[in-house]
Short mmCIF file of C-alpha atoms in Angstrom, two decimals:
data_model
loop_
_atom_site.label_atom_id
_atom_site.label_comp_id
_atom_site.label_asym_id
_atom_site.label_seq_id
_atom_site.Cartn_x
_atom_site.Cartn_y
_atom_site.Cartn_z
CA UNK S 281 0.00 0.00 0.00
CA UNK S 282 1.90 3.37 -1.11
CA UNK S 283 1.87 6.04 1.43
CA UNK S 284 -1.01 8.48 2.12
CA UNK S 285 -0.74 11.93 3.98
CA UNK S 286 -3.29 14.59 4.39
CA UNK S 287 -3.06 18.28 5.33
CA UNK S 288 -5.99 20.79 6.13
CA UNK S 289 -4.96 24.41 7.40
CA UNK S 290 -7.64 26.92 8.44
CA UNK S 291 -7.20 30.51 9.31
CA UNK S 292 -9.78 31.81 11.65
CA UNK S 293 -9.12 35.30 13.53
CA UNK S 294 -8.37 36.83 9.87
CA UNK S 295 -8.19 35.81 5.97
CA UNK S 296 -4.97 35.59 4.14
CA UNK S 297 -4.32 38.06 1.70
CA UNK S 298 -3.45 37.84 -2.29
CA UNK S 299 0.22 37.81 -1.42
CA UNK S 300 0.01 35.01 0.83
CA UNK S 301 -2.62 32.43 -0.72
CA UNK S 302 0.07 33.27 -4.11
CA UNK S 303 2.68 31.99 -2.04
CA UNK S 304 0.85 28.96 -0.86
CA UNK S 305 0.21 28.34 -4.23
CA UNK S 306 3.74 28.50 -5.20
CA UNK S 307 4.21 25.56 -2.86
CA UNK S 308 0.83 22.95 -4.36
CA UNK S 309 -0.41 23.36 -7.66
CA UNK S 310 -3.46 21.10 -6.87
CA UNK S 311 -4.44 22.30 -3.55
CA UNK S 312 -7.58 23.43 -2.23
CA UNK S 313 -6.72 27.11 -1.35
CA UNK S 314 -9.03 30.43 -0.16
CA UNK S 315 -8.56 32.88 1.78
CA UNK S 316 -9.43 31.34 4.71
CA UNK S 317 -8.14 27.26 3.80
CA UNK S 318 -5.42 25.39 2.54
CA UNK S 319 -6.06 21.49 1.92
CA UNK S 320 -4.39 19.01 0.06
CA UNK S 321 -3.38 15.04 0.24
CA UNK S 322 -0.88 13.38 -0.82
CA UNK S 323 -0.70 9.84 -2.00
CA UNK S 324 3.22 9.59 -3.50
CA UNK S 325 4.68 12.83 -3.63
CA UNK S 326 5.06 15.43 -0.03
CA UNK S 327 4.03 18.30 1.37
CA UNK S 328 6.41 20.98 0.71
CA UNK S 329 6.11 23.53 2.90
CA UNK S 330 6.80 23.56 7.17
CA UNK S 331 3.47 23.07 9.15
CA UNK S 332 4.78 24.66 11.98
CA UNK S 333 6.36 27.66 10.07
CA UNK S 334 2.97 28.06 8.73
CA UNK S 335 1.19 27.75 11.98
CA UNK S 336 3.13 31.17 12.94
CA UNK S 337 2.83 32.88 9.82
CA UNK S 338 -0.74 32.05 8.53
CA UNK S 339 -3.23 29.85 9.95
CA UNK S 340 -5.02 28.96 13.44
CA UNK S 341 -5.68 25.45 12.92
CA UNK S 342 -4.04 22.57 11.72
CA UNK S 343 -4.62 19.32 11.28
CA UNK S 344 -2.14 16.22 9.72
CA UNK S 345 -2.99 12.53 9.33
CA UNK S 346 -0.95 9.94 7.56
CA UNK S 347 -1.62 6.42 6.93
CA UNK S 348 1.60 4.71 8.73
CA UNK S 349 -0.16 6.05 12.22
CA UNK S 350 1.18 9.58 12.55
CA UNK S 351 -2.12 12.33 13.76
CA UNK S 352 -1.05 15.87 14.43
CA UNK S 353 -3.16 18.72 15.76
CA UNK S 354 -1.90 22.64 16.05
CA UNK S 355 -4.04 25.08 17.55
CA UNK S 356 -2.57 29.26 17.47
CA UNK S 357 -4.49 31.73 20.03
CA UNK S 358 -3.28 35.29 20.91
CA UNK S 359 -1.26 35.29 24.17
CA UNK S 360 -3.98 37.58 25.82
CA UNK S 361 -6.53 34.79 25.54
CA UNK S 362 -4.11 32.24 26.42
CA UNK S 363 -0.60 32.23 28.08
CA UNK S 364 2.31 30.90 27.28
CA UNK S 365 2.51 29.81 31.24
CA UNK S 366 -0.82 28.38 31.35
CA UNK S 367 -0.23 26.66 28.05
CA UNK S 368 3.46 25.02 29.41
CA UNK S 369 1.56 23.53 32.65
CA UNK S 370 0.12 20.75 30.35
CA UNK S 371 2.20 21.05 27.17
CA UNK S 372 5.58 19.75 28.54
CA UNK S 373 6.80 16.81 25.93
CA UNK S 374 6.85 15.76 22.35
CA UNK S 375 3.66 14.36 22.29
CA UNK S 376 2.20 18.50 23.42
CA UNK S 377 3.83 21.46 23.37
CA UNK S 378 3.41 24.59 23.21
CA UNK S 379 5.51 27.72 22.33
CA UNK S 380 5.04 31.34 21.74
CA UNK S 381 5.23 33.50 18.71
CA UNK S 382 4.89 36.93 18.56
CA UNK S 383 2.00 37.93 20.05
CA UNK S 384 0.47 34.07 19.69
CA UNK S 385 1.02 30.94 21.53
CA UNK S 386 0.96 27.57 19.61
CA UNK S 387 0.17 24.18 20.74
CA UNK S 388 1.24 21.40 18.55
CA UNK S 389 -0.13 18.07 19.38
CA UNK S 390 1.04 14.52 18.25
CA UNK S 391 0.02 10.64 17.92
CA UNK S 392 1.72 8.01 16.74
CA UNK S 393 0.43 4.05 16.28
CA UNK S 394 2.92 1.72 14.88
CA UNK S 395 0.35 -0.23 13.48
CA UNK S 396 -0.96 2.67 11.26
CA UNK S 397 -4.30 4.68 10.17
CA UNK S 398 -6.40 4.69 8.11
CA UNK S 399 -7.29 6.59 4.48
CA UNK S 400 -9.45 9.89 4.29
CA UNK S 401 -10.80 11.77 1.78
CA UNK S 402 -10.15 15.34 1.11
CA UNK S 403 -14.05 16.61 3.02
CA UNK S 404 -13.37 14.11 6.11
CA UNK S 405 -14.64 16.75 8.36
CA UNK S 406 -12.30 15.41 11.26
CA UNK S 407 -11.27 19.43 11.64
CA UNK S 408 -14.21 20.48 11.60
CA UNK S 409 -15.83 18.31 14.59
CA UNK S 410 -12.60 19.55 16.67
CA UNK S 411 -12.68 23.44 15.65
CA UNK S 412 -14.55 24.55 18.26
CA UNK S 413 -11.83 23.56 20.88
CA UNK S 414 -10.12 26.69 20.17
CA UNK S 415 -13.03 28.93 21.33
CA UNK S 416 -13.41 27.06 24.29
CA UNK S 417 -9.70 26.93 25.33
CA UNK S 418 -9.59 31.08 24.22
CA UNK S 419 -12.75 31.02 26.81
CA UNK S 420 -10.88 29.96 29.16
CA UNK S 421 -12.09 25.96 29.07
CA UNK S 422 -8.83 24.26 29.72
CA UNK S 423 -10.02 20.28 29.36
CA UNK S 424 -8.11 20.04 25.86
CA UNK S 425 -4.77 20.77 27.48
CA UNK S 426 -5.30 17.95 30.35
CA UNK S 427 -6.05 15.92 28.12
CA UNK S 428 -2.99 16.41 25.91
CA UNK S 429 -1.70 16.61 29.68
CA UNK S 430 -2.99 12.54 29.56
CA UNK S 431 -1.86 11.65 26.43
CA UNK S 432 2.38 12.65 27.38
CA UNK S 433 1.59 10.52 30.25
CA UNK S 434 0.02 7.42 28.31
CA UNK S 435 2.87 7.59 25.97
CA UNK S 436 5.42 7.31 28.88
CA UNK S 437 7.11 11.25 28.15
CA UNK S 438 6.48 11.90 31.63
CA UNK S 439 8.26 10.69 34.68
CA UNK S 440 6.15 8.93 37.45
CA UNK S 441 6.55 11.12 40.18
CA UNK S 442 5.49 14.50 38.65
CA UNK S 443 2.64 15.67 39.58
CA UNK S 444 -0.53 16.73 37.56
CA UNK S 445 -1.48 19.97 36.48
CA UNK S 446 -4.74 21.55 37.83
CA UNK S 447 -7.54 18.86 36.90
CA UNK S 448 -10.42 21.18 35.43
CA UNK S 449 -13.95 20.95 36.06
CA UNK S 450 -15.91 19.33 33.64
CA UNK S 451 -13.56 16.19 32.91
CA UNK S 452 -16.12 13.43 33.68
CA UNK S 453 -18.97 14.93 30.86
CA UNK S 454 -16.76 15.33 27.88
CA UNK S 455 -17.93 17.98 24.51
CA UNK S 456 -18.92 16.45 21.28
CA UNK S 457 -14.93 18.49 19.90
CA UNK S 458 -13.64 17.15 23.16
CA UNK S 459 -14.83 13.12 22.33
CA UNK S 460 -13.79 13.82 18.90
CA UNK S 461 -9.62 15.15 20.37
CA UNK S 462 -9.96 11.96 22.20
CA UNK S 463 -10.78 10.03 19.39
CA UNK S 464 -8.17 11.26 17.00
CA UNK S 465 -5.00 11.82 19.41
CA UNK S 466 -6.12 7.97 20.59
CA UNK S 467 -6.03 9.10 24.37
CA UNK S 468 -6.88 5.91 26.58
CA UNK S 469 -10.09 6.46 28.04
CA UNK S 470 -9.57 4.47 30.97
CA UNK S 471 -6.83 7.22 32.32
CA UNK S 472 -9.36 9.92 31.05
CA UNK S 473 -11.63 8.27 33.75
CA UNK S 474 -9.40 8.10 36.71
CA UNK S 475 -8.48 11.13 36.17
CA UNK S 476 -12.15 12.58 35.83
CA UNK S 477 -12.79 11.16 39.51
CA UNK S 478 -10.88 14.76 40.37
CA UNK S 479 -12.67 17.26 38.13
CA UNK S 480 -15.39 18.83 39.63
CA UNK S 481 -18.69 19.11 37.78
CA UNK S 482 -18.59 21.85 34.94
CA UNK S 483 -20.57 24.40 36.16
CA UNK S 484 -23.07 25.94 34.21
CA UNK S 485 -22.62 29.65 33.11
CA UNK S 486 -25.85 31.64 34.47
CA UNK S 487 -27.02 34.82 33.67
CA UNK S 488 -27.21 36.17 37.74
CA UNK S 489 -23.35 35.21 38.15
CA UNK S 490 -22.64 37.06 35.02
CA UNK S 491 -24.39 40.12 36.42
CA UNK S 492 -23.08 40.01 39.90
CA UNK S 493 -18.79 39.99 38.14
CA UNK S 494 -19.79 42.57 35.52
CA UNK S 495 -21.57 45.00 38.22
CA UNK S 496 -18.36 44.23 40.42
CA UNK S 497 -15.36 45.34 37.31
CA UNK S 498 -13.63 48.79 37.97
CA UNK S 499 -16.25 51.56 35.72
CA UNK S 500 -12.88 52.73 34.69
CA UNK S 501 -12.11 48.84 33.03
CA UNK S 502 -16.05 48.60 31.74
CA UNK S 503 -15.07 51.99 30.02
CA UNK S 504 -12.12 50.53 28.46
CA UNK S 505 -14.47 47.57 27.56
CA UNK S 506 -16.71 49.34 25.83
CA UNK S 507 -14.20 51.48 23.79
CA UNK S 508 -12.14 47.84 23.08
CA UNK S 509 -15.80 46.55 21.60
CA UNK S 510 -16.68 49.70 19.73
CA UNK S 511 -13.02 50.17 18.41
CA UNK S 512 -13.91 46.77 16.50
CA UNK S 513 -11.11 44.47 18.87
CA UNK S 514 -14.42 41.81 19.13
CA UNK S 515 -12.60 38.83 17.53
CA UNK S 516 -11.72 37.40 21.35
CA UNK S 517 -13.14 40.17 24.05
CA UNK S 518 -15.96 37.51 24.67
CA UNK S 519 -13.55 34.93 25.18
CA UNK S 520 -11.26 37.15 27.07
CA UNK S 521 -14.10 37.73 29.10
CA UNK S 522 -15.44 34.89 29.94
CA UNK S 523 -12.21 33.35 30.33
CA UNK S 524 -11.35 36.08 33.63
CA UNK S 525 -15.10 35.04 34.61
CA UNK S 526 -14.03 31.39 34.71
CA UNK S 527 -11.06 32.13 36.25
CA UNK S 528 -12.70 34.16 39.13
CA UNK S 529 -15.18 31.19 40.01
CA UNK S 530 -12.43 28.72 39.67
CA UNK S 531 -10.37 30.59 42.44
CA UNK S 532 -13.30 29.62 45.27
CA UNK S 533 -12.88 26.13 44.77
CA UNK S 534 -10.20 24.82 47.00
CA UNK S 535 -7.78 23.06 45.00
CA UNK S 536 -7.48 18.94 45.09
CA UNK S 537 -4.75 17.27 45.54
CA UNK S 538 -2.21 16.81 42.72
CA UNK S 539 -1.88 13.06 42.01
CA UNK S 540 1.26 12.07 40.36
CA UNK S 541 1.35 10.21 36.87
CA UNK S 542 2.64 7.09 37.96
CA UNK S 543 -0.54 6.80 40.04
CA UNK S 544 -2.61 7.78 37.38
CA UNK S 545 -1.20 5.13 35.29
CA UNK S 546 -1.70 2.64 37.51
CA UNK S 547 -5.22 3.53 38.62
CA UNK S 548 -6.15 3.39 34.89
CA UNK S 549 -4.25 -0.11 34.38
CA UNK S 550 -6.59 -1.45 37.15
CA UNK S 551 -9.84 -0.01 35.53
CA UNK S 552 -8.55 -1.20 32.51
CA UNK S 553 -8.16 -4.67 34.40
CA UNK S 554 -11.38 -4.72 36.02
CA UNK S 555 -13.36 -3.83 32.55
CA UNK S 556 -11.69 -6.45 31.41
CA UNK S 557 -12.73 -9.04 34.08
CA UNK S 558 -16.19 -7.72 33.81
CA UNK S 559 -16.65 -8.27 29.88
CA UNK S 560 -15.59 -11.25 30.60
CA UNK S 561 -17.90 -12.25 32.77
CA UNK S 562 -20.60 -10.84 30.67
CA UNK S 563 -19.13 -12.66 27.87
CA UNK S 564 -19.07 -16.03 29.85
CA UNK S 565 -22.34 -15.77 31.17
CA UNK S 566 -23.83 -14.81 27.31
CA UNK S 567 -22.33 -17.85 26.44
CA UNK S 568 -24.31 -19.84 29.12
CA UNK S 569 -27.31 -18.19 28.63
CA UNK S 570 -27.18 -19.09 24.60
CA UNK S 571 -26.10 -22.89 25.33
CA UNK S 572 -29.14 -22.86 27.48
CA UNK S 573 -31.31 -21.49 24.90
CA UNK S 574 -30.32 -24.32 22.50
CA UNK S 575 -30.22 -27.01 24.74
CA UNK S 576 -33.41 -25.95 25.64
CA UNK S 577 -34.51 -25.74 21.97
CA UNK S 578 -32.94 -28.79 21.25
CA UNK S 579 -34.72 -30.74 23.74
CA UNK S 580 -37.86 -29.70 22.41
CA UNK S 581 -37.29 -30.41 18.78
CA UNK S 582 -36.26 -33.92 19.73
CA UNK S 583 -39.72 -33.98 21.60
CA UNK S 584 -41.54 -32.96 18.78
CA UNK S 585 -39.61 -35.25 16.74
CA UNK S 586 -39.98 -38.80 18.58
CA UNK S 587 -44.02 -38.25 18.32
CA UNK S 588 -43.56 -38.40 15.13
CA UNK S 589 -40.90 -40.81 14.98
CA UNK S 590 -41.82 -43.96 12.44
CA UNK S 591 -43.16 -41.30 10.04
CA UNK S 592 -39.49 -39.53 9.89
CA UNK S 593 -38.04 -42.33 9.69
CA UNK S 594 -39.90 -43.00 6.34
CA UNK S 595 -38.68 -39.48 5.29
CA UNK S 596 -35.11 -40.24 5.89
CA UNK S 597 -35.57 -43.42 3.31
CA UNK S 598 -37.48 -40.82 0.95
CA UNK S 599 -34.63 -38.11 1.07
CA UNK S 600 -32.13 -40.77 0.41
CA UNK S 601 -33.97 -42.06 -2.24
CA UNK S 602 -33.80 -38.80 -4.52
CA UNK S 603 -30.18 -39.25 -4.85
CA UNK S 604 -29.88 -35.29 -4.91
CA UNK S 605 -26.98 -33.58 -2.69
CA UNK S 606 -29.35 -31.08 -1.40
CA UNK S 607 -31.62 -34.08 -0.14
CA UNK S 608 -28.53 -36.11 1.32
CA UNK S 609 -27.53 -32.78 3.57
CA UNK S 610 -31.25 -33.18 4.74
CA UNK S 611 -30.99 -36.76 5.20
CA UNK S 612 -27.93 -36.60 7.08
CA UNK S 613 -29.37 -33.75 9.57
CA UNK S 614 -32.61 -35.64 9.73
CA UNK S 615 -31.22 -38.85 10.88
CA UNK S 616 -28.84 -36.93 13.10
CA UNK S 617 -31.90 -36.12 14.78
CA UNK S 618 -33.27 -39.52 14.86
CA UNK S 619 -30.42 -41.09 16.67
CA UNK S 620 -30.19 -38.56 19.16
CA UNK S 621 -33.84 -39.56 19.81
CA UNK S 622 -33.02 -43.01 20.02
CA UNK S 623 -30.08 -42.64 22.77
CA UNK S 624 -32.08 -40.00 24.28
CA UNK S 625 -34.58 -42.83 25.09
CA UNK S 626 -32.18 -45.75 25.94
CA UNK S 627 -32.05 -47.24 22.72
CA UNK S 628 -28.30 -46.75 21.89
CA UNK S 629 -28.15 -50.50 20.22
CA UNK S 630 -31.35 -49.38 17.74
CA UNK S 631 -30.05 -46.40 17.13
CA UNK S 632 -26.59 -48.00 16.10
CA UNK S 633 -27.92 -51.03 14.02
CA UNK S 634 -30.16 -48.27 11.97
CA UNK S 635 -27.39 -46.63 11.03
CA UNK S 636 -25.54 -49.99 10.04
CA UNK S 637 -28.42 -50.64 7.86
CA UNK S 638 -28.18 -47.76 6.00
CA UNK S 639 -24.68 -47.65 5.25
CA UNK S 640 -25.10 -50.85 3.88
CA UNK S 641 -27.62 -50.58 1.85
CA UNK S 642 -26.43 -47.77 0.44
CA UNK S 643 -22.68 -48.67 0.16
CA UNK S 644 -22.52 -47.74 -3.31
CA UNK S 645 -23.39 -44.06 -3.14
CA UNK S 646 -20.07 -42.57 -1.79
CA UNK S 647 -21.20 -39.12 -1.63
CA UNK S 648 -23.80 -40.38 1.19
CA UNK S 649 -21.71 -42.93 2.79
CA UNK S 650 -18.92 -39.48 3.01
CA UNK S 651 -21.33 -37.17 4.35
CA UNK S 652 -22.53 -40.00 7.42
CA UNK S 653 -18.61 -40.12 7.67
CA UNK S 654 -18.33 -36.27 8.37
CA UNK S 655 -21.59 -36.04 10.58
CA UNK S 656 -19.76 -38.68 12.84
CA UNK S 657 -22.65 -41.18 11.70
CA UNK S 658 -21.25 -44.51 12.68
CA UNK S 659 -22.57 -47.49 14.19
CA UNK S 660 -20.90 -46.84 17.39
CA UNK S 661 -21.16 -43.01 17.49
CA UNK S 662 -22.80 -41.64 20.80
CA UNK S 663 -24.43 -38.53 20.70
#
């Protein structure tokens, strides 16, 4: 199977200009490129620009996936939405990281599966079901980078004995964008479970505790506010606001304490276990419950059938007697069925010289005689 590779860009917080889709352009002749997208896959040849260089330069969003099991994610916010601080409590290894540039920070996720992905087309919509994390995180919902947070520590780029970053409310009720990071950077959900057991419910964002932080800013900062709005800087002021409104309610929790990632791991191994022990349970007692079923169904076919046993008998020598293959399959299940009946009441030693009889009087059709063979239809078979 040749190698596959796929690349979607999106630019969010403004479009590109002229200049700049023309020099995209200079680098894919058969992209899909606007003002606000570049997209393209590649099946033999590569990508030739820099993802990351582009991250800085042009775009918000990124997202890579190749077939050998390589998933990348890149997300670019303005510091004053996001700091490069906050960013670097969770982003701290290979597998997320996050750096500043200019007056942005950029996190750069990664996943890798030895055993590969799988093939896309071009409209996939996998960016578009995770786009919305970067509102949230600009907001000031910080879930995504615990996560990411998860995944260093599933892929063993953390040591044991550091601890964990805040845990943020909300873990244990995951967002549709949220389920779909999860999905695509392959996080183990067992550890995102363990580690939900310290995230606090997410609180829901009412109207009255709105009222009660706005009536409580400086008039001198709702000034400011106002002029920011009307001066046309709206692009993040919501976020920025809700963000420091987050932030203030977040600061009356008390704060729980930091477990360390080798006891994370291990509480998600034994969760891991203990689903395991209890599928298998379900699994053996499924099994049970179906060999009951047919035993049960079994026994009452034989029932029907020994009421009616001297006329199936006749059958069997009627089905025989076509000399069609169709008709010997229903011969041999019929008489199947017959012995069982037999042994089923004491008659082992009828049951056995039946079947003697038939294979001898029918010695000369071999296709028969091979299919009593195969259905274990001997004169001394037991049922």
């Amino acid at each position: 199977m040749s190698e596959y590779q796929y690349y979607e860009f999106q630019a969010i917080d403004r479009p590109l200009t002229e200049r700049e889709t023309a020099t995209l352009r200079g680098c894919s002749s058969r992209a899909t490129i606007t003002p606000t997208r570049f997209v393209n896959n590649y099946s033999y040849g590569s990508f030739k620009g820099n993802a990351s260089e582009w991250m800085a330069k042009y775009f918000d969003v990124f997202l890579y996936l190749a077939n050998w099991g390589t998933r990348e994610f890149m997300l670019r916010l303005p510091a004053r939405v996001l700091s490069l601080e906050t960013a670097q409590r969770y982003c701290v290894s290979d597998a997320a990281s996050a750096r500043a540039k200019g007056d942005h920070v950029i996190l750069e996720f990664r996943s890798d599966d030895e055993e590969g992905g799988e093939w896309i087309g071009e409209e996939n919509g996998t960016l578009a079901s995770v786009l919305p994390l970067r509102a949230d995180l600009a907001g000031g919902d910080l879930r995504v980078l615990y996560l990411a947070w998860l995944l260093s520590a599933q892929l063993g780029e953390l040591d044991d004995s550091d601890d964990e970053p805040s845990c943020p409310p909300g873990l244990g009720k995951l967002s549709a964008p949220l389920e779909a990071f999860v999905d695509f950077m392959r996080i183990d959900r067992d550890l995102i479970e363990v580690a939900a057991a310290a995230s606090p419910e997410l609180v829901a964002t009412d109207d009255a505790a709105l009222q009660r932080w706005v009536v409580a800013l400086p008039e001198s900062e709702k000034t400011a506010l106002l002029v920011r709005l009307m001066g046309g800087a709206k692009a993040h002021l919501r976020a920025e606001l809700l963000r420091r409104f987050r932030e203030s309610r977040a600061s009356e929790a008390p704060p729980a304490k930091a477990r360390t990632v080798g006891e994370l791991l291990k509480a998600a191994e034994e969760r891991a276990e203990e689903r395991r022990r209890q599928k298998a349970e379900h699994a053996a007692r499924e099994k049970a419950r179906r060999e009951r079923e047919a035993a049960d169904a079994r026994e009452r076919h034989l029932a029907a059938l020994a009421k009616r046993e001297t006329e199936a008998w006749r059958e069997l020598d009627a089905l025989i007697a076509t000399k069609q293959p169709k008709k010997y399959d229903e011969a041999v299940a019929l008489l199947g069925d017959l012995r069982d009946v037999c042994v089923r009441g004491g008659r082992q030693v009828e049951a056995a010289a039946r079947i003697a009889r038939l294979r001898e009087e029918h010695t000369k059709k071999p296709s028969l005689i091979d299919r009593f063979r195969k259905a274990g239809l001997t004169p001394w078979a037991r049922s």
